[in-house]
Short mmCIF file of C-alpha atoms in Angstrom, two decimals:
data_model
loop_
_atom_site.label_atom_id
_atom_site.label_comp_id
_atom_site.label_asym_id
_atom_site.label_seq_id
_atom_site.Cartn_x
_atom_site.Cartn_y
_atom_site.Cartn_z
CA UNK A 661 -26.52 -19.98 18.53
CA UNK A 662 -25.11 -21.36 15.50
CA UNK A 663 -25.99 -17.96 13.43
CA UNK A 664 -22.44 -16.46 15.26
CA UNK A 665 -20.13 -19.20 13.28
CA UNK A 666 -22.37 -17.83 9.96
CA UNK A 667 -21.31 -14.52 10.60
CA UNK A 668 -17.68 -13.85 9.43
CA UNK A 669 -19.57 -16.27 5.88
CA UNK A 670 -22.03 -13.33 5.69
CA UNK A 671 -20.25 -10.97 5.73
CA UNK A 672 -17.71 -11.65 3.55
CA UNK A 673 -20.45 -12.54 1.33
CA UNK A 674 -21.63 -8.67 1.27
CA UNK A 675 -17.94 -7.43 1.41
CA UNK A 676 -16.98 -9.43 -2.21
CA UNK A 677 -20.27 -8.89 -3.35
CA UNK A 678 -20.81 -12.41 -4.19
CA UNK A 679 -20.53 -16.51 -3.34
CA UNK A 680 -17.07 -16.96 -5.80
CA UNK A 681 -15.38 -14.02 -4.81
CA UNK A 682 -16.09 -14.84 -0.94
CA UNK A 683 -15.14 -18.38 -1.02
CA UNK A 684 -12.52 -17.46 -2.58
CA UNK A 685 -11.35 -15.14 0.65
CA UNK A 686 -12.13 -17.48 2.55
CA UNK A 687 -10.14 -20.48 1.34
CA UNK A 688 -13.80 -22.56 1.07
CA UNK A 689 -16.03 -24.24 -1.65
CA UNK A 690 -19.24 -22.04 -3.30
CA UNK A 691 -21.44 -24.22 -1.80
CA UNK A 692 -20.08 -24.46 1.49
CA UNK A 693 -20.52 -20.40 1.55
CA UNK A 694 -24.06 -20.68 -0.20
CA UNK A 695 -24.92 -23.44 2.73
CA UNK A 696 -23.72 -20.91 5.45
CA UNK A 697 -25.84 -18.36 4.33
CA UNK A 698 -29.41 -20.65 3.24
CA UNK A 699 -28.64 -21.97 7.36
CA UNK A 700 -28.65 -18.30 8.45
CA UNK A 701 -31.82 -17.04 6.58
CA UNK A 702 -33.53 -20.37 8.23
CA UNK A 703 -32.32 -19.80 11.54
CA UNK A 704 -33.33 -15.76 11.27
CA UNK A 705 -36.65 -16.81 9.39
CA UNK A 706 -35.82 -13.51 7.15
CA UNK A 707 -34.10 -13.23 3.45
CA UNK A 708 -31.29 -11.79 3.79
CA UNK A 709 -29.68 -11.39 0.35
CA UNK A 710 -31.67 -10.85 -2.86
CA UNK A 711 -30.00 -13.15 -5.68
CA UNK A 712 -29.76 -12.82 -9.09
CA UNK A 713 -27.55 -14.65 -12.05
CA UNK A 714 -25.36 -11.40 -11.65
CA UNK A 715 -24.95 -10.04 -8.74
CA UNK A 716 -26.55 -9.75 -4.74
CA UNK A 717 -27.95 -7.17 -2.52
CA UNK A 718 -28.90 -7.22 0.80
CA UNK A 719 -32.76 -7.19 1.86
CA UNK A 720 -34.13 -4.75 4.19
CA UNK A 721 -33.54 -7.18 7.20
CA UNK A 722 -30.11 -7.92 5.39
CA UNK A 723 -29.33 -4.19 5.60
CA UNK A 724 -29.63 -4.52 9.53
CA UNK A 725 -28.35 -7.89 9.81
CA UNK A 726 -25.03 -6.58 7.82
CA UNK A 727 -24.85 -3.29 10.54
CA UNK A 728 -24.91 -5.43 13.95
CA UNK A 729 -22.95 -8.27 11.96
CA UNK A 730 -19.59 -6.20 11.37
CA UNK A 731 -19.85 -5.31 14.83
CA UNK A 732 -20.53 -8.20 16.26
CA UNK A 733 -17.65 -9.76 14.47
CA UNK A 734 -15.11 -6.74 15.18
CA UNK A 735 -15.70 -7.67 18.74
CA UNK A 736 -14.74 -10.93 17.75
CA UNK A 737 -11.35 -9.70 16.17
CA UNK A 738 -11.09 -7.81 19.13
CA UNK A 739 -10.95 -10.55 21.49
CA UNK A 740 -8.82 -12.39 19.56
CA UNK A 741 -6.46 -9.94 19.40
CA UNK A 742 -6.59 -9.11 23.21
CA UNK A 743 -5.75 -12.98 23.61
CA UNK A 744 -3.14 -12.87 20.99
CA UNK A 745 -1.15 -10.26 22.41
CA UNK A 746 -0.46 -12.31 25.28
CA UNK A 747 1.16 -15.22 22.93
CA UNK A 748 4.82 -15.60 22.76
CA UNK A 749 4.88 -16.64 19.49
CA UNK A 750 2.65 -15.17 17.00
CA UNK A 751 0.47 -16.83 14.99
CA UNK A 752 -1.77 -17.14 12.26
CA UNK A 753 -1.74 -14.66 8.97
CA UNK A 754 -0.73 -11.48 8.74
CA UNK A 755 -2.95 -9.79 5.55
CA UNK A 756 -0.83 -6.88 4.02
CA UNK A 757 -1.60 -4.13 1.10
CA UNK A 758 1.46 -2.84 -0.46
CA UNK A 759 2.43 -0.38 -3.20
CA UNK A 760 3.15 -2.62 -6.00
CA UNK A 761 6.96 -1.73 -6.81
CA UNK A 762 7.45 -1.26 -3.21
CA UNK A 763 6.31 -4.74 -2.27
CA UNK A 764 8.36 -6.03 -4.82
CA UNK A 765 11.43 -4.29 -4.42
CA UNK A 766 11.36 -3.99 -1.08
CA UNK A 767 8.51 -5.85 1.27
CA UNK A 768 9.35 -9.24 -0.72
CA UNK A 769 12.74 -9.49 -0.26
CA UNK A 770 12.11 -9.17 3.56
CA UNK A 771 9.69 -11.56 3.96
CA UNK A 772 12.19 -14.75 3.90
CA UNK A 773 13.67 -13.10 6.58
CA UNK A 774 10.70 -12.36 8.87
CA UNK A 775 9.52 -15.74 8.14
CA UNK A 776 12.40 -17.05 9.34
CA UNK A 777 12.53 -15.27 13.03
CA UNK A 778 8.45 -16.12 12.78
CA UNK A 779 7.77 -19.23 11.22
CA UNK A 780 4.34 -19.79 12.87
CA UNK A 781 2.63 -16.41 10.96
CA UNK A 782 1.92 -16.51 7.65
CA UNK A 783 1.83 -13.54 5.20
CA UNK A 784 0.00 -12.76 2.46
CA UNK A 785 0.71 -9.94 0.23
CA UNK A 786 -1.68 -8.10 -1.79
CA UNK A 787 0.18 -5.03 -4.18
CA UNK A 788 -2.06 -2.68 -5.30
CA UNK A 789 -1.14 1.09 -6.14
CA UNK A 790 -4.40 2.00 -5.42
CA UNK A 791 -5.36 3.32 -1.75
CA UNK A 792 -8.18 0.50 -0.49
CA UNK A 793 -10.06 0.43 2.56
CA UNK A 794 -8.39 -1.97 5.15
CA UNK A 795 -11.72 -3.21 6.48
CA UNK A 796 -13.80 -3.46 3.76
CA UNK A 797 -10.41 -5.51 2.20
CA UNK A 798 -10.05 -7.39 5.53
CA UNK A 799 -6.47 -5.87 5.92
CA UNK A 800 -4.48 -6.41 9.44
CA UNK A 801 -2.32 -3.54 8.10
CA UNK A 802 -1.08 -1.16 4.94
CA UNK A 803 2.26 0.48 3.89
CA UNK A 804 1.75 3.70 2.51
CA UNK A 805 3.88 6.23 0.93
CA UNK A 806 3.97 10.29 0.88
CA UNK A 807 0.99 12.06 2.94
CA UNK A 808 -1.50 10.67 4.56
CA UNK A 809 -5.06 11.48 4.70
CA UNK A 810 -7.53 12.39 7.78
CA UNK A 811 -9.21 9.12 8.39
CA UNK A 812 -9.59 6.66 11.31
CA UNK A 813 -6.44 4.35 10.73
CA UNK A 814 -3.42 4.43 12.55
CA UNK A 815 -0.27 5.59 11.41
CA UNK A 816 3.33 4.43 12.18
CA UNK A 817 6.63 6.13 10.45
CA UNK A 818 8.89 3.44 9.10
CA UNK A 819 11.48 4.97 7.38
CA UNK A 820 12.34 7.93 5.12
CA UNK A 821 11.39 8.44 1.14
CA UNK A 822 13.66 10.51 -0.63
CA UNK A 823 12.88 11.85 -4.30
CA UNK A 824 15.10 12.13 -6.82
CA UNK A 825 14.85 13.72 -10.23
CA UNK A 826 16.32 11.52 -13.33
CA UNK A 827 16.52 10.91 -16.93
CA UNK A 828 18.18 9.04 -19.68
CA UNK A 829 21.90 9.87 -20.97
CA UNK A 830 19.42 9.75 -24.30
CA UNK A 831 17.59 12.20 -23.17
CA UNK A 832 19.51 14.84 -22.07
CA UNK A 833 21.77 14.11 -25.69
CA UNK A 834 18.79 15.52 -27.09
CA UNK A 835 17.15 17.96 -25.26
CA UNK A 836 19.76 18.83 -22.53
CA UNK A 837 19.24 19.45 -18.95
CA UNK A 838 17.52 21.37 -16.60
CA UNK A 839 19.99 23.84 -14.89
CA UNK A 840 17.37 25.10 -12.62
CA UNK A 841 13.34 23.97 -11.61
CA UNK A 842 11.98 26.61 -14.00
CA UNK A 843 13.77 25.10 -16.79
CA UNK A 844 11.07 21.58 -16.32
CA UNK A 845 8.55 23.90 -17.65
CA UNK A 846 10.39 23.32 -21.08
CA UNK A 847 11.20 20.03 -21.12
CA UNK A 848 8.82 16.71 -21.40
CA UNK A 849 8.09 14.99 -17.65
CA UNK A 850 6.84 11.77 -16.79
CA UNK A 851 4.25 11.82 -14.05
CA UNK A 852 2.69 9.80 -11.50
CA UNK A 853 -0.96 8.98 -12.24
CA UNK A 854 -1.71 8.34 -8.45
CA UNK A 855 -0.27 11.04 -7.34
CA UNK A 856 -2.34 14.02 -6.23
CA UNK A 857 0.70 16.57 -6.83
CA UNK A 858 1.67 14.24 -10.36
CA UNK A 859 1.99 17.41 -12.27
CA UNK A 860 2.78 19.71 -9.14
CA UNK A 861 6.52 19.50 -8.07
CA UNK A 862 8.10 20.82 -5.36
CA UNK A 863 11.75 21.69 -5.26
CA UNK A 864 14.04 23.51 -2.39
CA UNK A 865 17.23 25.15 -3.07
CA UNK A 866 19.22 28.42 -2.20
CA UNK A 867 16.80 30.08 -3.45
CA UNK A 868 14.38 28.90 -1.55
CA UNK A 869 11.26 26.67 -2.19
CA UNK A 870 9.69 26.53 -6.22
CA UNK A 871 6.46 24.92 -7.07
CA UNK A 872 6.87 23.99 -10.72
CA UNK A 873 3.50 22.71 -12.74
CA UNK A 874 5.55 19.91 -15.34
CA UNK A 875 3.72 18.85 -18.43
CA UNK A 876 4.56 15.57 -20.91
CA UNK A 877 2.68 13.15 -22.83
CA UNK A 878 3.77 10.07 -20.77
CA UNK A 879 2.45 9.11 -17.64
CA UNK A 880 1.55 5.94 -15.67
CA UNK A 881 0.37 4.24 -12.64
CA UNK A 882 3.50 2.22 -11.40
CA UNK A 883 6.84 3.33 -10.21
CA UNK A 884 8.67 0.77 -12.13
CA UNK A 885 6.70 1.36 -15.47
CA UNK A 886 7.67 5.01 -15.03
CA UNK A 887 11.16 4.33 -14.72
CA UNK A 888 11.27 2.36 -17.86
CA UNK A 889 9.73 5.26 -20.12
CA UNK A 890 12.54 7.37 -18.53
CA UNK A 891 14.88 5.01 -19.75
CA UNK A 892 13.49 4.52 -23.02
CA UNK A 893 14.37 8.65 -23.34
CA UNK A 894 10.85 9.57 -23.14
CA UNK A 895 11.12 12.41 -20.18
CA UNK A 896 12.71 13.58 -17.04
CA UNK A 897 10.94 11.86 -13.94
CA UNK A 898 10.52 12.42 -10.46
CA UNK A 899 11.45 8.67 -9.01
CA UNK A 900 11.67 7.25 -4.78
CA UNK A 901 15.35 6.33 -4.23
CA UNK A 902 14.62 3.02 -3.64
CA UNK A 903 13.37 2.35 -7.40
CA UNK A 904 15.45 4.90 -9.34
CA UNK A 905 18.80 4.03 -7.25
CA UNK A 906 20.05 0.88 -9.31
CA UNK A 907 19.29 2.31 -12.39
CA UNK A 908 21.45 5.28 -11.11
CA UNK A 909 24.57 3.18 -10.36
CA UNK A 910 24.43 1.64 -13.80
CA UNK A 911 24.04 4.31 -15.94
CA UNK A 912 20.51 4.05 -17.25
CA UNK A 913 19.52 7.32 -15.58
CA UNK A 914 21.59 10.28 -14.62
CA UNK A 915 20.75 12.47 -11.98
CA UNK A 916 19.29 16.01 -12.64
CA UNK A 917 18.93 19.36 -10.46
CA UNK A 918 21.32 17.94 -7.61
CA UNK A 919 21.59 21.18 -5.96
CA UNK A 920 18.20 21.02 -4.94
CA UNK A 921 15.75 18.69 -2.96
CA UNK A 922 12.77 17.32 -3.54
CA UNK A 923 9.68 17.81 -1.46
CA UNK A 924 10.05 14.84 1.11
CA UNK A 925 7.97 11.52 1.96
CA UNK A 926 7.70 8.87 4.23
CA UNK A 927 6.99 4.98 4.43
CA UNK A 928 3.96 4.56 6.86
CA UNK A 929 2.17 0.95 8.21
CA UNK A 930 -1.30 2.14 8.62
CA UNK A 931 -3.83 -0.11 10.62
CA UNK A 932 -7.43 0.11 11.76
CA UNK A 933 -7.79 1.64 14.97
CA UNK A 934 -8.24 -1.32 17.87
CA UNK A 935 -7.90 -1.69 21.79
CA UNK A 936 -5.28 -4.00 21.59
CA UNK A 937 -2.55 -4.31 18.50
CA UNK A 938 -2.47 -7.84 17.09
CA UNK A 939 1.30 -9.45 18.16
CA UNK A 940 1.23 -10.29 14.71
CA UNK A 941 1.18 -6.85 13.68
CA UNK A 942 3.43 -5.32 15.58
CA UNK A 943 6.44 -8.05 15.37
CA UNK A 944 6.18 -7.21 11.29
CA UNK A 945 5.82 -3.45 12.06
CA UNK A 946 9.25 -3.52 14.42
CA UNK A 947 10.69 -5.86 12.07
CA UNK A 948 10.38 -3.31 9.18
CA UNK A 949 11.96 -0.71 10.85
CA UNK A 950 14.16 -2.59 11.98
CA UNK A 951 14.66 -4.17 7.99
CA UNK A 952 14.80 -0.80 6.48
CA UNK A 953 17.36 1.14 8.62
CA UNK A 954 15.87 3.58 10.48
CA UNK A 955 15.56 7.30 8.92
CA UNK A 956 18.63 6.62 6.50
CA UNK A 957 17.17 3.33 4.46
CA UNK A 958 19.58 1.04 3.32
CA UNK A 959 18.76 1.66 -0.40
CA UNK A 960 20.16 5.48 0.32
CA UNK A 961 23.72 4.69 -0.17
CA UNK A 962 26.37 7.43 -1.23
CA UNK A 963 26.72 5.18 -4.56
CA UNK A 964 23.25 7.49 -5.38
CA UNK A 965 25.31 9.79 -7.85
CA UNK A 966 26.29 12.40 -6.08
CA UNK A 967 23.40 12.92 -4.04
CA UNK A 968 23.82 14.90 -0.65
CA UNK A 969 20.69 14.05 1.71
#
């Protein structure tokens, strides 16, 4: 019976796609993980991995090992987490993927808080910008921004995400500003490369709703690197309050097309679907919402320019 404590080794061997990168997850030596897996293959009597100097792949038996292997170790979570939920206290670590500027700005500075109403769990943030798959990345949970996608995860609404269009006092010295959406047709914008409507943007006023396709030279992959090209005078961008707010109050970006509102978004915790919710997860979910402030975030403060949400 010694192949089940092999398991959660295996697999994480096929989910890095390697020895390093799995002892690595899993806090062990190489050759501890190597040793794991040599003990399996004896005890099944099969290969289960081809090796090479570069890389692994899994055998024909390794392909059906790897099937009833997840599962089998699933269950495991499972029952862990049906156990779990009973504890007063939770315990353990809690394995989050975050938006990078909104872990920084936001999920970090929370942490020494939560840690301090929880000091048994332990946390460990991974920022990424990218969307990942929470069980291929062994994620207990994921905060997501804007819409979500048809998949099997669950979704919980933790706050609000308003959108706010800026640029530079630089900027609008030298190319003026926008008095209505059209006019971003004829001006240089600063998009989102993640974003599926990055060059699509939606604006409501009195005259109703406006789909506007922006062009510009300038674009990139993080919220904060965007704001510091709109600083720098290099566009007019399309920023979430809780990055482009500070830089409002001070003066490094001024506040464009007030009169009308930018297509909304939310902050969601997305999980993998499960019989019972890990404690551990759900303290950190309620503490969030709790963190944040509701539908009106903290970080949307009337000292936002002028802005009437």
């Amino acid at each position: 019976m010694s192949e089940f404590s092999a398991i959660p080794v295996f697999v994480e061997v096929v989910k890095q796609g390697g020895f390093s990168a799995a002892a690595r997850s899993l806090g062990i030596s190489k050759a501890a993980v190597s040793k794991r897996v040599l003990q399996l293959e004896a005890n099944l009597g099969v290969r289960l991995l081809h090796r090479t100097t570069r890389k692994i792949s899994l055998t024909e038996a390794g392909e059906r090992y790897f099937v009833h292997a997840r599962k089998a170790l699933a269950a495991a979570n499972e029952a862990e987490d049906a156990v779990t939920e009973l504890q007063g206290e939770p315990r353990g670590v809690l394995r989050i993927n975050v938006p990078m500027s909104f872990g920084r700005l936001q999920i970090a500075p929370m942490i020494p808080l939560f840690a301090e109403r929880y000091p048994q769990l332990g946390i460990e943030l991974v920022m990424d910008d990218r969307r990942v798959d929470l069980v291929e990345g062994g994620f207990d949970a994921a905060i997501r921004i804007g819409d979500l996608p048809d998949s099997s995860l669950i979704a919980r609404k933790l706050t609000r995400c308003r959108i706010l269009i800026c640029a530079s006092p630089a900027y609008i010295t030298r190319y003026g500003q926008p008095a209505s959406p059209q006019d971003l047709v004829n001006h240089h914008c600063i998009t989102y490369s993640y974003a599926e409507d990055g060059s699509d943007w939606t604006l409501t006023g009195k005259g109703g709703t406006q789909r506007i396709a922006v062009t510009g030279k300038y674009k990139a992959n993080n919220g904060e690197a965007l704001i510091e090209l709109a600083k720098g005078g290099l566009g007019i961008g399309r920023f979430p309050s809780f990055i482009a707010g500070p830089h409002l109050q001070n003066g490094d970006l001024v506040p464009l097309l007030k009169d009308y509102s930018v297509q909304e978004k939310f902050v969601y915790a997305v999980f993998p679907e499960r019989a019972y919710l890990p404690a551990k997860v759900r303290v950190f979910l309620d503490f969030a919402v709790e963190y944040f402030g509701g539908e009106n975030p903290r970080w949307d403060s009337e000292a936002l320019c002028g802005y009437r949400f």
